[in-house]
């Protein structure tokens, strides 16, 4: 049981899901002779922003998350991305499974703002595992826990993330506003006979630069 191991071998955008979904391809290895009957696996995925470099534009956009760049030694902390569960079917030796991770484009969520700020490169992540292993035994089945320290590191290409978002939200993003703020924006838009929300925000931005 101590030798149960996990490796993330690939991350891709799911082409045919009803909702934006990333697929983490996971290799599970159990060298015990009897193998595993099944594993009820839980996985928490975290972003590790301190493990990559950032351009000046990226750093500016990440200011609301991590503050001034001079403080990043203290503020560049892991971001929780997702918690998922999956059943690993019976195997001996090793097996590979797909771990689907539904994704949103909510810029109110820290991970969403982080992803949206990146231009290229890769996003370093760590997958932390827990769960229950059911194995065959002489008198039936044995039950044990996935060791809490089991993890797998992976890197999500920014291009894969953009491909996923462009497939479901082409050339757009989502911004949640309070109802009273939206009402004032509607008043501003209507008073100037603007056709779209993009035009409304562009005009507001132009006025703030004067």
Short mmCIF file of N, CA and C in Angstrom, two decimals, residues 36-197:
data_model
loop_
_atom_site.label_atom_id
_atom_site.label_comp_id
_atom_site.label_asym_id
_atom_site.label_seq_id
_atom_site.Cartn_x
_atom_site.Cartn_y
_atom_site.Cartn_z
N UNK A 36 -5.42 -3.85 -7.27
CA UNK A 36 -6.54 -3.18 -6.60
C UNK A 36 -7.85 -3.59 -7.26
N UNK A 37 -8.87 -3.86 -6.42
CA UNK A 37 -10.20 -4.18 -6.96
C UNK A 37 -10.88 -2.90 -7.45
N UNK A 38 -10.78 -1.84 -6.67
CA UNK A 38 -11.25 -0.52 -7.06
C UNK A 38 -10.70 0.50 -6.08
N UNK A 39 -10.63 1.74 -6.53
CA UNK A 39 -10.20 2.84 -5.66
C UNK A 39 -11.24 3.95 -5.77
N UNK A 40 -11.80 4.34 -4.63
CA UNK A 40 -12.67 5.53 -4.57
C UNK A 40 -11.75 6.71 -4.31
N UNK A 41 -11.39 7.41 -5.37
CA UNK A 41 -10.31 8.39 -5.31
C UNK A 41 -10.86 9.81 -5.24
N UNK A 42 -10.30 10.58 -4.33
CA UNK A 42 -10.59 12.02 -4.25
C UNK A 42 -9.32 12.79 -4.60
N UNK A 43 -9.51 13.90 -5.28
CA UNK A 43 -8.35 14.68 -5.72
C UNK A 43 -8.63 16.17 -5.58
N UNK A 44 -7.73 16.85 -4.91
CA UNK A 44 -7.77 18.32 -4.85
C UNK A 44 -6.65 18.83 -5.74
N UNK A 45 -6.99 19.75 -6.65
CA UNK A 45 -6.01 20.31 -7.58
C UNK A 45 -5.74 21.76 -7.18
N UNK A 46 -4.47 22.07 -7.03
CA UNK A 46 -4.06 23.43 -6.67
C UNK A 46 -3.11 23.98 -7.72
N UNK A 47 -3.22 25.29 -7.93
CA UNK A 47 -2.27 26.00 -8.79
C UNK A 47 -1.10 26.46 -7.91
N UNK A 48 0.11 26.33 -8.44
CA UNK A 48 1.31 26.74 -7.70
C UNK A 48 1.98 27.90 -8.44
N UNK A 49 1.48 29.13 -8.23
CA UNK A 49 1.93 30.28 -9.03
C UNK A 49 3.40 30.65 -8.82
N UNK A 50 3.99 30.23 -7.71
CA UNK A 50 5.38 30.59 -7.44
C UNK A 50 6.37 29.79 -8.29
N UNK A 51 5.89 28.82 -9.06
CA UNK A 51 6.78 27.96 -9.81
C UNK A 51 6.91 28.35 -11.29
N UNK A 52 6.51 29.58 -11.64
CA UNK A 52 6.71 30.03 -13.02
C UNK A 52 7.09 31.52 -13.03
N UNK A 53 7.59 31.96 -14.19
CA UNK A 53 7.94 33.37 -14.37
C UNK A 53 6.78 34.11 -15.02
N UNK A 54 6.79 35.45 -14.86
CA UNK A 54 5.71 36.28 -15.37
C UNK A 54 6.25 37.49 -16.11
N UNK A 55 5.62 37.80 -17.24
CA UNK A 55 5.95 39.02 -17.97
C UNK A 55 5.37 40.23 -17.27
N UNK A 56 5.75 41.41 -17.75
CA UNK A 56 5.30 42.65 -17.10
C UNK A 56 3.79 42.81 -17.18
N UNK A 57 3.20 42.49 -18.34
CA UNK A 57 1.75 42.62 -18.48
C UNK A 57 1.03 41.64 -17.56
N UNK A 58 1.53 40.41 -17.48
CA UNK A 58 0.94 39.43 -16.59
C UNK A 58 1.02 39.89 -15.14
N UNK A 59 2.18 40.42 -14.75
CA UNK A 59 2.37 40.89 -13.38
C UNK A 59 1.40 42.01 -13.04
N UNK A 60 1.16 42.91 -14.00
CA UNK A 60 0.22 44.00 -13.77
C UNK A 60 -1.19 43.48 -13.55
N UNK A 61 -1.61 42.50 -14.37
CA UNK A 61 -2.95 41.94 -14.24
C UNK A 61 -3.11 41.11 -12.97
N UNK A 62 -2.02 40.59 -12.45
CA UNK A 62 -2.09 39.77 -11.23
C UNK A 62 -1.98 40.60 -9.96
N UNK A 63 -1.89 41.90 -10.11
CA UNK A 63 -1.73 42.76 -8.95
C UNK A 63 -2.87 42.65 -7.94
N UNK A 64 -4.11 42.47 -8.43
CA UNK A 64 -5.23 42.39 -7.48
C UNK A 64 -5.25 41.06 -6.74
N UNK A 65 -4.52 40.06 -7.25
CA UNK A 65 -4.43 38.78 -6.54
C UNK A 65 -3.27 38.73 -5.56
N UNK A 66 -2.11 39.21 -6.01
CA UNK A 66 -0.89 39.03 -5.23
C UNK A 66 -0.24 40.32 -4.77
N UNK A 67 -0.83 41.46 -5.14
CA UNK A 67 -0.25 42.73 -4.72
C UNK A 67 0.94 43.12 -5.59
N UNK A 68 1.70 44.09 -5.12
CA UNK A 68 2.87 44.57 -5.85
C UNK A 68 3.90 43.47 -6.02
N UNK A 69 4.60 43.49 -7.15
CA UNK A 69 5.56 42.43 -7.45
C UNK A 69 6.64 42.30 -6.39
N UNK A 70 6.98 43.39 -5.72
CA UNK A 70 8.01 43.35 -4.69
C UNK A 70 7.60 42.49 -3.51
N UNK A 71 6.29 42.24 -3.34
CA UNK A 71 5.79 41.46 -2.20
C UNK A 71 5.53 40.00 -2.55
N UNK A 72 5.79 39.60 -3.80
CA UNK A 72 5.41 38.27 -4.25
C UNK A 72 6.10 37.15 -3.49
N UNK A 73 7.24 37.43 -2.90
CA UNK A 73 7.89 36.40 -2.09
C UNK A 73 7.01 35.93 -0.95
N UNK A 74 6.11 36.81 -0.48
CA UNK A 74 5.20 36.48 0.63
C UNK A 74 3.78 36.15 0.15
N UNK A 75 3.37 36.71 -0.98
CA UNK A 75 1.96 36.62 -1.37
C UNK A 75 1.67 35.57 -2.45
N UNK A 76 2.69 35.07 -3.11
CA UNK A 76 2.47 34.11 -4.20
C UNK A 76 2.20 32.73 -3.62
N UNK A 77 0.99 32.53 -3.13
CA UNK A 77 0.60 31.29 -2.45
C UNK A 77 -0.24 30.41 -3.38
N UNK A 78 -0.30 29.09 -3.10
CA UNK A 78 -1.12 28.19 -3.92
C UNK A 78 -2.59 28.61 -3.95
N UNK A 79 -3.23 28.36 -5.11
CA UNK A 79 -4.65 28.67 -5.31
C UNK A 79 -5.42 27.36 -5.50
N UNK A 80 -6.50 27.22 -4.80
CA UNK A 80 -7.32 26.02 -4.95
C UNK A 80 -8.10 26.10 -6.26
N UNK A 81 -7.96 25.09 -7.10
CA UNK A 81 -8.59 25.10 -8.42
C UNK A 81 -9.83 24.21 -8.46
N UNK A 82 -9.73 22.97 -7.96
CA UNK A 82 -10.87 22.05 -8.08
C UNK A 82 -10.77 20.92 -7.07
N UNK A 83 -11.93 20.35 -6.71
CA UNK A 83 -12.02 19.12 -5.92
C UNK A 83 -12.90 18.16 -6.71
N UNK A 84 -12.36 17.01 -7.04
CA UNK A 84 -13.09 16.04 -7.86
C UNK A 84 -12.96 14.65 -7.26
N UNK A 85 -13.89 13.78 -7.61
CA UNK A 85 -13.86 12.38 -7.20
C UNK A 85 -14.02 11.50 -8.43
N UNK A 86 -13.38 10.34 -8.41
CA UNK A 86 -13.45 9.42 -9.53
C UNK A 86 -13.24 8.00 -9.02
N UNK A 87 -13.86 7.04 -9.67
CA UNK A 87 -13.67 5.63 -9.33
C UNK A 87 -12.63 5.02 -10.28
N UNK A 88 -11.62 4.40 -9.70
CA UNK A 88 -10.60 3.71 -10.48
C UNK A 88 -10.99 2.23 -10.55
N UNK A 89 -11.23 1.69 -11.74
CA UNK A 89 -11.65 0.28 -11.84
C UNK A 89 -10.51 -0.68 -11.52
N UNK A 90 -10.83 -1.97 -11.40
CA UNK A 90 -9.85 -2.99 -11.02
C UNK A 90 -8.66 -3.00 -11.98
N UNK A 91 -7.47 -3.17 -11.40
CA UNK A 91 -6.26 -3.27 -12.21
C UNK A 91 -5.17 -3.98 -11.42
N UNK A 92 -4.20 -4.47 -12.14
CA UNK A 92 -2.99 -5.05 -11.54
C UNK A 92 -1.79 -4.36 -12.16
N UNK A 93 -0.88 -3.94 -11.34
CA UNK A 93 0.30 -3.24 -11.84
C UNK A 93 0.03 -1.76 -11.98
N UNK A 94 -0.47 -1.33 -13.14
CA UNK A 94 -0.79 0.07 -13.34
C UNK A 94 -1.94 0.21 -14.33
N UNK A 95 -2.57 1.36 -14.28
CA UNK A 95 -3.66 1.67 -15.19
C UNK A 95 -3.69 3.16 -15.42
N UNK A 96 -4.36 3.60 -16.48
CA UNK A 96 -4.54 5.02 -16.74
C UNK A 96 -6.02 5.34 -16.82
N UNK A 97 -6.41 6.45 -16.21
CA UNK A 97 -7.81 6.87 -16.21
C UNK A 97 -7.90 8.36 -16.54
N UNK A 98 -9.07 8.77 -17.01
CA UNK A 98 -9.35 10.19 -17.22
C UNK A 98 -10.03 10.76 -15.99
N UNK A 99 -9.55 11.92 -15.56
CA UNK A 99 -10.16 12.64 -14.44
C UNK A 99 -10.78 13.92 -15.00
N UNK A 100 -12.10 13.95 -15.21
CA UNK A 100 -12.75 15.16 -15.75
C UNK A 100 -12.84 16.24 -14.67
N UNK A 101 -12.49 17.47 -15.06
CA UNK A 101 -12.55 18.60 -14.14
C UNK A 101 -13.37 19.71 -14.79
N UNK A 102 -14.63 19.91 -14.36
CA UNK A 102 -15.44 21.00 -14.91
C UNK A 102 -14.80 22.35 -14.59
N UNK A 103 -14.86 23.27 -15.54
CA UNK A 103 -14.22 24.58 -15.38
C UNK A 103 -15.22 25.69 -15.70
N UNK A 104 -15.13 26.77 -14.96
CA UNK A 104 -15.91 27.96 -15.26
C UNK A 104 -15.00 29.08 -15.74
N UNK A 105 -15.61 30.23 -16.01
CA UNK A 105 -14.82 31.40 -16.43
C UNK A 105 -15.21 32.57 -15.55
N UNK A 106 -15.33 32.31 -14.26
CA UNK A 106 -15.78 33.31 -13.30
C UNK A 106 -14.58 34.11 -12.81
N UNK A 107 -14.52 35.39 -13.16
CA UNK A 107 -13.39 36.22 -12.76
C UNK A 107 -13.49 36.67 -11.30
N UNK A 108 -14.56 36.25 -10.60
CA UNK A 108 -14.64 36.48 -9.17
C UNK A 108 -13.85 35.41 -8.41
N UNK A 109 -13.53 34.30 -9.08
CA UNK A 109 -12.79 33.21 -8.46
C UNK A 109 -11.30 33.42 -8.70
N UNK A 110 -10.49 33.22 -7.67
CA UNK A 110 -9.06 33.52 -7.77
C UNK A 110 -8.39 32.78 -8.92
N UNK A 111 -8.68 31.47 -9.05
CA UNK A 111 -8.04 30.69 -10.11
C UNK A 111 -8.45 31.21 -11.48
N UNK A 112 -9.71 31.63 -11.64
CA UNK A 112 -10.17 32.17 -12.91
C UNK A 112 -9.45 33.46 -13.28
N UNK A 113 -9.25 34.35 -12.31
CA UNK A 113 -8.53 35.59 -12.56
C UNK A 113 -7.07 35.30 -12.90
N UNK A 114 -6.51 34.31 -12.22
CA UNK A 114 -5.11 33.95 -12.47
C UNK A 114 -4.95 33.45 -13.91
N UNK A 115 -5.79 32.51 -14.32
CA UNK A 115 -5.68 31.96 -15.67
C UNK A 115 -5.87 33.05 -16.72
N UNK A 116 -6.83 33.94 -16.51
CA UNK A 116 -7.14 34.98 -17.49
C UNK A 116 -5.99 35.96 -17.66
N UNK A 117 -5.12 36.08 -16.67
CA UNK A 117 -4.01 37.04 -16.72
C UNK A 117 -2.81 36.52 -17.50
N UNK A 118 -2.76 35.23 -17.80
CA UNK A 118 -1.57 34.63 -18.39
C UNK A 118 -1.61 34.69 -19.92
N UNK A 119 -0.45 34.97 -20.51
CA UNK A 119 -0.35 35.08 -21.96
C UNK A 119 0.08 33.78 -22.63
N UNK A 120 1.01 33.08 -22.03
CA UNK A 120 1.52 31.84 -22.63
C UNK A 120 2.26 31.03 -21.57
N UNK A 121 2.98 30.00 -22.02
CA UNK A 121 3.71 29.16 -21.07
C UNK A 121 2.83 28.07 -20.47
N UNK A 122 3.16 27.68 -19.26
CA UNK A 122 2.45 26.60 -18.58
C UNK A 122 2.03 27.03 -17.18
N UNK A 123 0.98 26.38 -16.69
CA UNK A 123 0.46 26.64 -15.34
C UNK A 123 0.86 25.47 -14.45
N UNK A 124 1.76 25.67 -13.49
CA UNK A 124 2.16 24.56 -12.61
C UNK A 124 1.05 24.21 -11.62
N UNK A 125 0.79 22.92 -11.49
CA UNK A 125 -0.27 22.45 -10.60
C UNK A 125 0.20 21.25 -9.80
N UNK A 126 -0.47 21.00 -8.69
CA UNK A 126 -0.23 19.79 -7.92
C UNK A 126 -1.58 19.14 -7.64
N UNK A 127 -1.63 17.82 -7.78
CA UNK A 127 -2.84 17.04 -7.51
C UNK A 127 -2.61 16.30 -6.19
N UNK A 128 -3.45 16.55 -5.20
CA UNK A 128 -3.32 15.94 -3.87
C UNK A 128 -4.41 14.88 -3.73
N UNK A 129 -4.01 13.68 -3.35
CA UNK A 129 -4.93 12.54 -3.37
C UNK A 129 -5.30 12.05 -1.98
N UNK A 130 -6.52 11.53 -1.90
CA UNK A 130 -7.00 10.80 -0.72
C UNK A 130 -8.06 9.83 -1.24
N UNK A 131 -8.58 9.00 -0.35
CA UNK A 131 -9.61 8.07 -0.79
C UNK A 131 -9.44 6.70 -0.17
N UNK A 132 -10.17 5.72 -0.71
CA UNK A 132 -10.21 4.37 -0.16
C UNK A 132 -9.86 3.35 -1.23
N UNK A 133 -8.97 2.42 -0.86
CA UNK A 133 -8.55 1.34 -1.76
C UNK A 133 -9.19 0.04 -1.32
N UNK A 134 -9.87 -0.64 -2.24
CA UNK A 134 -10.43 -1.96 -1.98
C UNK A 134 -9.60 -2.98 -2.74
N UNK A 135 -9.04 -3.95 -2.00
CA UNK A 135 -8.18 -4.96 -2.62
C UNK A 135 -8.70 -6.35 -2.30
N UNK A 136 -8.41 -7.28 -3.17
CA UNK A 136 -8.82 -8.67 -2.93
C UNK A 136 -8.00 -9.27 -1.80
N UNK A 137 -8.66 -10.08 -0.98
CA UNK A 137 -7.99 -10.79 0.10
C UNK A 137 -8.54 -12.21 0.16
N UNK A 138 -7.92 -13.09 0.93
CA UNK A 138 -8.34 -14.49 1.01
C UNK A 138 -9.78 -14.64 1.47
N UNK A 139 -10.19 -13.80 2.41
CA UNK A 139 -11.53 -13.92 2.97
C UNK A 139 -12.47 -12.85 2.44
N UNK A 140 -12.16 -12.28 1.28
CA UNK A 140 -13.03 -11.26 0.69
C UNK A 140 -12.25 -10.08 0.17
N UNK A 141 -12.39 -8.94 0.88
CA UNK A 141 -11.70 -7.73 0.46
C UNK A 141 -11.05 -7.06 1.66
N UNK A 142 -9.95 -6.41 1.42
CA UNK A 142 -9.33 -5.57 2.44
C UNK A 142 -9.57 -4.11 2.05
N UNK A 143 -9.64 -3.26 3.04
CA UNK A 143 -9.90 -1.84 2.82
C UNK A 143 -8.79 -1.04 3.47
N UNK A 144 -8.22 -0.10 2.73
CA UNK A 144 -7.18 0.77 3.28
C UNK A 144 -7.34 2.17 2.67
N UNK A 145 -6.65 3.11 3.25
CA UNK A 145 -6.75 4.50 2.81
C UNK A 145 -5.57 4.89 1.91
N UNK A 146 -5.85 5.74 0.94
CA UNK A 146 -4.76 6.32 0.15
C UNK A 146 -3.94 7.21 1.08
N UNK A 147 -2.62 7.01 1.16
CA UNK A 147 -1.81 7.83 2.06
C UNK A 147 -1.97 9.32 1.76
N UNK A 148 -2.10 10.13 2.79
CA UNK A 148 -2.40 11.55 2.64
C UNK A 148 -1.30 12.30 1.88
N UNK A 149 -0.07 11.78 1.88
CA UNK A 149 1.03 12.50 1.25
C UNK A 149 1.18 12.18 -0.23
N UNK A 150 0.30 11.35 -0.80
CA UNK A 150 0.40 11.02 -2.22
C UNK A 150 -0.02 12.23 -3.07
N UNK A 151 0.80 12.56 -4.07
CA UNK A 151 0.50 13.70 -4.93
C UNK A 151 1.13 13.48 -6.30
N UNK A 152 0.73 14.30 -7.25
CA UNK A 152 1.30 14.28 -8.59
C UNK A 152 1.37 15.71 -9.10
N UNK A 153 2.47 16.05 -9.70
CA UNK A 153 2.64 17.39 -10.26
C UNK A 153 2.38 17.37 -11.76
N UNK A 154 1.82 18.45 -12.26
CA UNK A 154 1.54 18.53 -13.69
C UNK A 154 1.60 19.98 -14.12
N UNK A 155 1.64 20.18 -15.43
CA UNK A 155 1.68 21.53 -15.99
C UNK A 155 0.62 21.64 -17.08
N UNK A 156 -0.27 22.58 -16.89
CA UNK A 156 -1.34 22.83 -17.85
C UNK A 156 -0.89 23.93 -18.81
N UNK A 157 -0.72 23.62 -20.10
CA UNK A 157 -0.36 24.68 -21.05
C UNK A 157 -1.44 25.76 -21.10
N UNK A 158 -1.00 27.02 -21.06
CA UNK A 158 -1.96 28.12 -21.15
C UNK A 158 -2.76 28.02 -22.44
N UNK A 159 -2.12 27.52 -23.51
CA UNK A 159 -2.81 27.37 -24.80
C UNK A 159 -3.99 26.41 -24.69
N UNK A 160 -3.86 25.36 -23.86
CA UNK A 160 -4.96 24.41 -23.68
C UNK A 160 -6.13 25.09 -22.96
N UNK A 161 -5.81 25.89 -21.94
CA UNK A 161 -6.84 26.62 -21.21
C UNK A 161 -7.57 27.58 -22.15
N UNK A 162 -6.82 28.32 -22.96
CA UNK A 162 -7.43 29.27 -23.88
C UNK A 162 -8.29 28.56 -24.93
N UNK A 163 -7.80 27.42 -25.41
CA UNK A 163 -8.58 26.62 -26.36
C UNK A 163 -9.93 26.24 -25.76
N UNK A 164 -9.91 25.82 -24.50
CA UNK A 164 -11.15 25.42 -23.82
C UNK A 164 -12.10 26.60 -23.67
N UNK A 165 -11.59 27.74 -23.20
CA UNK A 165 -12.45 28.90 -22.99
C UNK A 165 -12.98 29.45 -24.32
N UNK A 166 -12.13 29.46 -25.36
CA UNK A 166 -12.57 29.97 -26.66
C UNK A 166 -13.64 29.08 -27.29
N UNK A 167 -13.61 27.79 -26.95
CA UNK A 167 -14.60 26.88 -27.50
C UNK A 167 -15.99 27.17 -26.93
N UNK A 168 -16.06 27.56 -25.65
CA UNK A 168 -17.35 27.78 -25.00
C UNK A 168 -17.71 29.26 -24.85
N UNK A 169 -16.69 30.11 -24.75
CA UNK A 169 -16.92 31.55 -24.59
C UNK A 169 -16.04 32.30 -25.61
N UNK A 170 -16.32 32.16 -26.90
CA UNK A 170 -15.44 32.74 -27.92
C UNK A 170 -15.29 34.26 -27.77
N UNK A 171 -14.02 34.67 -27.62
CA UNK A 171 -13.68 36.09 -27.56
C UNK A 171 -14.48 36.84 -26.50
N UNK A 172 -14.74 36.19 -25.36
CA UNK A 172 -15.54 36.84 -24.32
C UNK A 172 -15.18 36.28 -22.95
N UNK A 173 -15.68 36.95 -21.91
CA UNK A 173 -15.50 36.50 -20.54
C UNK A 173 -16.71 36.93 -19.72
N UNK A 174 -16.72 36.57 -18.44
CA UNK A 174 -17.87 36.86 -17.59
C UNK A 174 -17.43 37.72 -16.41
N UNK A 175 -18.27 38.70 -16.10
CA UNK A 175 -17.99 39.58 -14.97
C UNK A 175 -19.29 39.76 -14.19
N UNK A 176 -19.30 39.34 -12.92
CA UNK A 176 -20.51 39.46 -12.11
C UNK A 176 -20.53 40.82 -11.42
N UNK A 177 -21.69 41.49 -11.46
CA UNK A 177 -21.85 42.81 -10.87
C UNK A 177 -23.02 42.83 -9.89
N UNK A 178 -22.93 43.72 -8.89
CA UNK A 178 -24.07 43.91 -8.00
C UNK A 178 -25.24 44.47 -8.79
N UNK A 179 -26.46 44.21 -8.31
CA UNK A 179 -27.65 44.64 -9.03
C UNK A 179 -27.70 46.16 -9.16
N UNK A 180 -27.32 46.88 -8.09
CA UNK A 180 -27.38 48.34 -8.16
C UNK A 180 -26.33 48.90 -9.12
N UNK A 181 -25.17 48.24 -9.20
CA UNK A 181 -24.16 48.67 -10.16
C UNK A 181 -24.64 48.45 -11.58
N UNK A 182 -25.26 47.31 -11.82
CA UNK A 182 -25.78 47.00 -13.15
C UNK A 182 -26.89 47.99 -13.54
N UNK A 183 -27.68 48.39 -12.55
CA UNK A 183 -28.76 49.35 -12.82
C UNK A 183 -28.19 50.70 -13.26
N UNK A 184 -27.13 51.14 -12.58
CA UNK A 184 -26.49 52.41 -12.95
C UNK A 184 -25.84 52.32 -14.32
N UNK A 185 -25.24 51.17 -14.62
CA UNK A 185 -24.66 50.97 -15.95
C UNK A 185 -25.73 51.01 -17.02
N UNK A 186 -26.87 50.40 -16.73
CA UNK A 186 -27.99 50.42 -17.68
C UNK A 186 -28.46 51.84 -17.95
N UNK A 187 -28.50 52.65 -16.88
CA UNK A 187 -28.90 54.05 -17.01
C UNK A 187 -27.92 54.81 -17.90
N UNK A 188 -26.62 54.55 -17.66
CA UNK A 188 -25.56 55.20 -18.45
C UNK A 188 -25.67 54.78 -19.91
N UNK A 189 -25.87 53.49 -20.15
CA UNK A 189 -25.98 52.94 -21.51
C UNK A 189 -27.19 53.52 -22.25
N UNK A 190 -28.33 53.54 -21.56
CA UNK A 190 -29.56 54.04 -22.17
C UNK A 190 -29.48 55.54 -22.45
N UNK A 191 -28.90 56.30 -21.52
CA UNK A 191 -28.81 57.75 -21.67
C UNK A 191 -27.94 58.18 -22.83
N UNK A 192 -27.00 57.34 -23.24
CA UNK A 192 -26.11 57.67 -24.36
C UNK A 192 -26.43 56.86 -25.61
N UNK A 193 -27.55 56.13 -25.57
CA UNK A 193 -28.03 55.34 -26.72
C UNK A 193 -26.94 54.41 -27.25
N UNK A 194 -26.26 53.73 -26.33
CA UNK A 194 -25.21 52.79 -26.72
C UNK A 194 -25.84 51.43 -27.01
N UNK A 195 -25.33 50.75 -28.03
CA UNK A 195 -25.97 49.52 -28.49
C UNK A 195 -25.58 48.30 -27.67
N UNK A 196 -24.34 48.25 -27.15
CA UNK A 196 -23.85 47.05 -26.47
C UNK A 196 -23.18 47.40 -25.15
N UNK A 197 -22.99 46.38 -24.32
CA UNK A 197 -22.28 46.57 -23.06
C UNK A 197 -20.80 46.85 -23.31
#
